[in-house]
mmCIF file of C-alpha atoms in Angstrom:
data_model
loop_
_atom_site.group_PDB
_atom_site.id
_atom_site.type_symbol
_atom_site.label_atom_id
_atom_site.label_comp_id
_atom_site.label_asym_id
_atom_site.label_seq_id
_atom_site.Cartn_x
_atom_site.Cartn_y
_atom_site.Cartn_z
ATOM 1 C CA TYR A 2 84.464 104.186 106.691
ATOM 2 C CA ARG A 3 80.960 105.242 105.730
ATOM 3 C CA LYS A 4 77.797 103.147 105.467
ATOM 4 C CA GLU A 5 75.311 104.321 102.832
ATOM 5 C CA LYS A 6 72.168 102.218 102.499
ATOM 6 C CA ALA A 7 73.390 98.678 101.765
ATOM 7 C CA GLU A 8 76.892 99.772 100.683
ATOM 8 C CA THR A 9 80.085 100.417 102.627
ATOM 9 C CA TYR A 10 82.648 102.973 101.506
ATOM 10 C CA PHE A 11 86.189 103.823 102.480
ATOM 11 C CA ARG A 12 86.845 107.563 102.194
ATOM 12 C CA ILE A 13 90.019 109.606 101.956
ATOM 13 C CA GLN A 14 89.950 113.384 102.140
ATOM 14 C CA LYS A 15 91.148 114.904 98.887
ATOM 15 C CA ASP A 16 94.119 117.238 99.039
ATOM 16 C CA SER A 17 92.550 120.327 97.448
ATOM 17 C CA ARG A 18 95.987 121.674 96.500
ATOM 18 C CA LYS A 19 96.616 118.841 94.040
ATOM 19 C CA ASP A 20 95.056 118.831 90.596
ATOM 20 C CA CYS A 21 94.562 115.164 89.646
ATOM 21 C CA ASN A 22 91.771 115.475 87.096
ATOM 22 C CA TYR A 23 93.288 112.977 84.643
ATOM 23 C CA GLU A 24 93.727 110.251 87.272
ATOM 24 C CA GLU A 25 90.299 110.922 88.786
ATOM 25 C CA LYS A 26 88.527 110.716 85.431
ATOM 26 C CA MET A 27 90.468 107.621 84.394
ATOM 27 C CA LEU A 28 89.530 105.834 87.640
ATOM 28 C CA GLU A 29 85.870 106.850 87.428
ATOM 29 C CA HIS A 30 85.421 105.754 83.817
ATOM 30 C CA ASN A 31 87.874 102.838 83.561
ATOM 31 C CA PRO A 32 87.956 101.110 86.930
ATOM 32 C CA GLY A 33 89.688 97.979 85.631
ATOM 33 C CA GLU A 34 90.192 94.729 87.457
ATOM 34 C CA GLY A 35 91.812 94.912 90.867
ATOM 35 C CA LYS A 36 91.078 98.561 91.606
ATOM 36 C CA LEU A 37 88.374 99.483 94.090
ATOM 37 C CA GLU A 38 85.339 101.226 92.585
ATOM 38 C CA PHE A 39 86.171 104.944 92.783
ATOM 39 C CA SER A 40 84.222 108.187 92.924
ATOM 40 C CA VAL A 41 84.739 111.765 94.097
ATOM 41 C CA GLN A 42 82.260 113.097 96.653
ATOM 42 C CA GLU A 43 81.700 116.527 98.194
ATOM 43 C CA GLU A 44 80.326 116.893 101.688
ATOM 44 C CA ASP A 45 79.986 120.229 103.506
ATOM 45 C CA GLY A 46 82.604 121.880 101.288
ATOM 46 C CA THR A 47 85.131 119.063 101.727
ATOM 47 C CA TRP A 48 86.012 116.710 98.880
ATOM 48 C CA PHE A 49 86.642 113.003 99.385
ATOM 49 C CA TYR A 50 87.848 110.097 97.302
ATOM 50 C CA ARG A 51 85.334 107.326 97.911
ATOM 51 C CA TYR A 52 86.009 103.603 97.405
ATOM 52 C CA LYS A 53 83.298 100.952 97.483
ATOM 53 C CA ILE A 54 84.374 98.163 99.848
ATOM 54 C CA THR A 55 81.090 96.313 100.360
ATOM 55 C CA GLY A 56 81.848 92.626 100.934
ATOM 56 C CA ARG A 57 85.588 93.236 101.272
ATOM 57 C CA LYS A 58 87.909 93.234 104.232
ATOM 58 C CA ALA A 59 91.210 95.069 104.740
ATOM 59 C CA MET A 60 94.351 92.944 104.814
ATOM 60 C CA SER A 61 95.151 94.389 108.234
ATOM 61 C CA GLY A 62 91.894 92.918 109.551
ATOM 62 C CA ILE A 63 92.319 89.566 107.814
ATOM 63 C CA TYR A 64 95.765 88.903 109.242
ATOM 64 C CA ALA A 65 95.280 90.606 112.610
ATOM 65 C CA MET A 66 94.676 87.299 114.388
ATOM 66 C CA MET A 67 96.299 84.765 112.076
ATOM 67 C CA SER A 68 99.615 84.182 110.378
ATOM 68 C CA ILE A 69 100.247 84.044 106.654
ATOM 69 C CA GLY A 70 101.972 81.241 104.744
ATOM 70 C CA GLU A 71 104.087 81.067 101.607
ATOM 71 C CA ARG A 72 101.268 80.231 99.210
ATOM 72 C CA GLN A 73 99.130 83.112 100.501
ATOM 73 C CA ILE A 74 102.078 85.528 100.300
ATOM 74 C CA ARG A 75 102.791 84.613 96.682
ATOM 75 C CA ASN A 76 99.098 84.846 95.801
ATOM 76 C CA VAL A 77 98.708 88.317 97.342
ATOM 77 C CA LEU A 78 101.943 89.708 95.891
ATOM 78 C CA CYS A 79 101.326 88.332 92.379
ATOM 79 C CA GLN A 80 97.864 89.898 92.365
ATOM 80 C CA ILE A 81 99.291 93.243 93.526
ATOM 81 C CA PHE A 82 101.965 93.183 90.810
ATOM 82 C CA LYS A 83 99.385 92.297 88.128
ATOM 83 C CA ILE A 84 97.041 95.100 89.205
ATOM 84 C CA MET A 85 99.873 97.643 89.078
ATOM 85 C CA GLU A 86 101.020 96.339 85.690
ATOM 86 C CA ASP A 87 97.464 96.513 84.270
ATOM 87 C CA ALA A 88 97.136 100.146 85.448
ATOM 88 C CA LYS A 89 99.861 101.164 82.997
ATOM 89 C CA GLU A 90 97.356 100.505 80.212
ATOM 90 C CA TYR A 91 95.446 103.551 81.529
ATOM 91 C CA LEU A 92 98.630 105.598 82.057
ATOM 92 C CA LEU A 93 98.208 105.393 85.829
ATOM 93 C CA PRO A 94 101.580 105.241 87.594
ATOM 94 C CA GLU A 95 102.192 102.314 89.971
ATOM 95 C CA SER A 96 103.139 104.780 92.696
ATOM 96 C CA GLY A 97 99.493 105.923 92.991
ATOM 97 C CA PHE A 98 98.488 102.641 94.635
ATOM 98 C CA VAL A 99 98.595 102.647 98.433
ATOM 99 C CA LEU A 100 100.252 99.431 99.583
ATOM 100 C CA LEU A 101 99.482 99.756 103.285
ATOM 101 C CA PRO A 102 97.675 96.732 104.784
ATOM 102 C CA SER A 103 94.706 98.902 105.803
ATOM 103 C CA TYR A 104 94.312 100.064 102.159
ATOM 104 C CA ILE A 105 94.582 96.621 100.541
ATOM 105 C CA PHE A 106 91.171 94.934 100.427
ATOM 106 C CA ALA A 107 90.207 91.347 99.672
ATOM 107 C CA THR A 108 87.020 89.471 98.936
ATOM 108 C CA LEU A 109 86.941 86.357 101.092
ATOM 109 C CA PRO A 110 87.254 83.406 101.063
ATOM 110 C CA LYS A 111 88.971 83.500 97.634
ATOM 111 C CA MET A 112 91.361 86.300 98.655
ATOM 112 C CA GLU A 113 90.749 88.358 95.514
ATOM 113 C CA ILE A 114 92.803 91.508 96.056
ATOM 114 C CA GLU A 115 91.652 95.027 95.180
ATOM 115 C CA LEU A 116 93.843 98.060 95.654
ATOM 116 C CA CYS A 117 93.122 101.633 96.572
ATOM 117 C CA TYR A 118 94.476 104.079 93.976
ATOM 118 C CA VAL A 119 94.768 107.623 95.334
ATOM 119 C CA PRO A 120 95.201 110.342 92.690
ATOM 120 C CA GLY A 121 98.248 112.456 93.481
ATOM 121 C CA TYR A 122 99.665 109.991 96.042
ATOM 122 C CA HIS A 123 102.797 108.935 94.117
ATOM 123 C CA VAL A 124 104.994 107.310 96.781
ATOM 124 C CA PRO A 125 107.779 105.163 95.251
ATOM 125 C CA VAL A 126 106.648 101.537 94.955
ATOM 126 C CA LYS A 127 109.848 100.072 96.409
ATOM 127 C CA GLU A 128 109.437 102.268 99.482
ATOM 128 C CA GLN A 129 105.857 101.067 99.866
ATOM 129 C CA LEU A 130 106.838 97.434 99.310
ATOM 130 C CA GLU A 131 109.512 97.716 101.989
ATOM 131 C CA SER A 132 106.789 98.662 104.508
ATOM 132 C CA LEU A 133 104.471 95.924 103.218
ATOM 133 C CA PHE A 134 107.225 93.305 103.550
ATOM 134 C CA GLU A 135 107.908 94.509 107.122
ATOM 135 C CA TYR A 136 104.222 94.043 107.935
ATOM 136 C CA LEU A 137 104.144 90.576 106.370
ATOM 137 C CA LEU A 138 107.345 89.567 108.198
ATOM 138 C CA ASN A 139 105.497 90.347 111.439
ATOM 139 C CA ARG A 140 102.496 88.248 110.340
ATOM 140 C CA VAL A 141 104.295 85.307 108.692
ATOM 141 C CA ASN A 142 104.070 81.766 110.025
ATOM 142 C CA TYR A 143 107.669 81.328 111.213
ATOM 143 C CA GLU A 144 107.373 77.553 110.911
ATOM 144 C CA ASP A 145 106.956 78.034 107.144
ATOM 145 C CA LYS A 146 110.624 78.318 106.143
ATOM 146 C CA GLU A 147 109.868 79.121 102.472
ATOM 147 C CA ALA A 148 107.553 81.980 103.462
ATOM 148 C CA VAL A 149 110.134 83.528 105.771
ATOM 149 C CA GLU A 150 112.911 83.219 103.158
ATOM 150 C CA LEU A 151 110.712 84.705 100.434
ATOM 151 C CA LEU A 152 109.728 87.731 102.512
ATOM 152 C CA TYR A 153 113.229 88.295 103.847
ATOM 153 C CA ASP A 154 114.747 88.107 100.340
ATOM 154 C CA CYS A 155 112.184 90.569 98.952
ATOM 155 C CA TYR A 156 112.602 92.882 101.933
ATOM 156 C CA MET A 157 116.390 92.909 101.511
ATOM 157 C CA LEU A 158 116.063 93.686 97.791
ATOM 158 C CA CYS A 159 114.093 96.802 98.799
ATOM 159 C CA VAL A 160 116.274 97.850 101.746
ATOM 160 C CA ARG A 161 119.631 97.429 100.077
ATOM 161 C CA GLY A 162 118.372 99.223 96.994
ATOM 162 C CA GLN A 163 120.207 96.681 94.859
ATOM 163 C CA GLY A 164 117.156 95.039 93.334
ATOM 164 C CA ASP A 165 114.716 96.640 90.977
ATOM 165 C CA MET A 166 111.010 95.827 90.726
ATOM 166 C CA ASP A 167 111.642 93.131 88.128
ATOM 167 C CA GLU A 168 113.964 91.277 90.524
ATOM 168 C CA ILE A 169 111.388 91.393 93.302
ATOM 169 C CA LYS A 170 108.652 90.152 90.962
ATOM 170 C CA GLU A 171 110.931 87.395 89.681
ATOM 171 C CA ARG A 172 111.722 86.266 93.233
ATOM 172 C CA VAL A 173 108.007 86.029 94.035
ATOM 173 C CA ARG A 174 107.066 84.254 90.805
ATOM 174 C CA LYS A 175 110.035 81.875 90.819
ATOM 175 C CA GLY A 176 108.784 79.765 93.695
ATOM 176 C CA GLN A 177 105.237 79.871 92.384
ATOM 177 C CA GLU A 178 106.300 78.245 89.136
ATOM 178 C CA GLU A 179 108.320 75.622 91.025
ATOM 179 C CA THR A 180 105.263 74.600 93.050
ATOM 180 C CA GLY A 181 103.000 74.602 89.977
ATOM 181 C CA GLN A 182 100.830 77.507 91.120
ATOM 182 C CA GLU A 183 99.383 79.935 88.565
ATOM 183 C CA THR A 184 100.817 83.417 88.420
ATOM 184 C CA GLY A 185 98.535 86.396 88.869
ATOM 185 C CA LYS A 186 95.057 85.363 89.955
ATOM 186 C CA GLU A 187 95.542 82.044 91.737
ATOM 187 C CA LYS A 188 92.946 81.783 94.490
ATOM 188 C CA THR A 189 93.802 80.796 98.020
ATOM 189 C CA GLU A 190 90.995 80.433 100.475
ATOM 190 C CA VAL A 191 91.459 82.119 103.827
ATOM 191 C CA MET A 192 89.778 81.027 106.999
ATOM 192 C CA VAL A 193 87.819 83.925 108.478
ATOM 193 C CA LEU A 194 87.956 84.204 112.247
#
């Protein structure tokens, strides 16, 4: 993390061996909704990817001291899926998004998700989702039966390798439609501790 004047940035050292000019230029000139503002910065001969996170908090910090319920889970996951889907318009592969809780940022209290896209990252999405579901299973409110079932079902679709991304998305959206929630950008307020 780096504070510069009134702004806060999250920085990741660039792997100098990887040539990611297309992705870098696309992110700089077409940020799109749901992706953190991106720039490339050089400091003392080292290059960094820099993401503006002013006014945002990492998911790992939001849920460090509180549990997460079904409605919040569906909201977060639907936003993540929409952001990844929208990135295809710019020919950015879904696998470039880092789905670790410390790389997923939200503007509170509306819980508007923004993701960190790292050029050259390319870790399979199902593999990343498996880790994200594990994290959420450790943070879920176990008294919320629907939340536990949703996360466990999604986790098992990843682990068993039987489900594809469409099945996981369908499982998340299915319950949202049943409860009358919007898909995609439904806002759920989160109490900040």
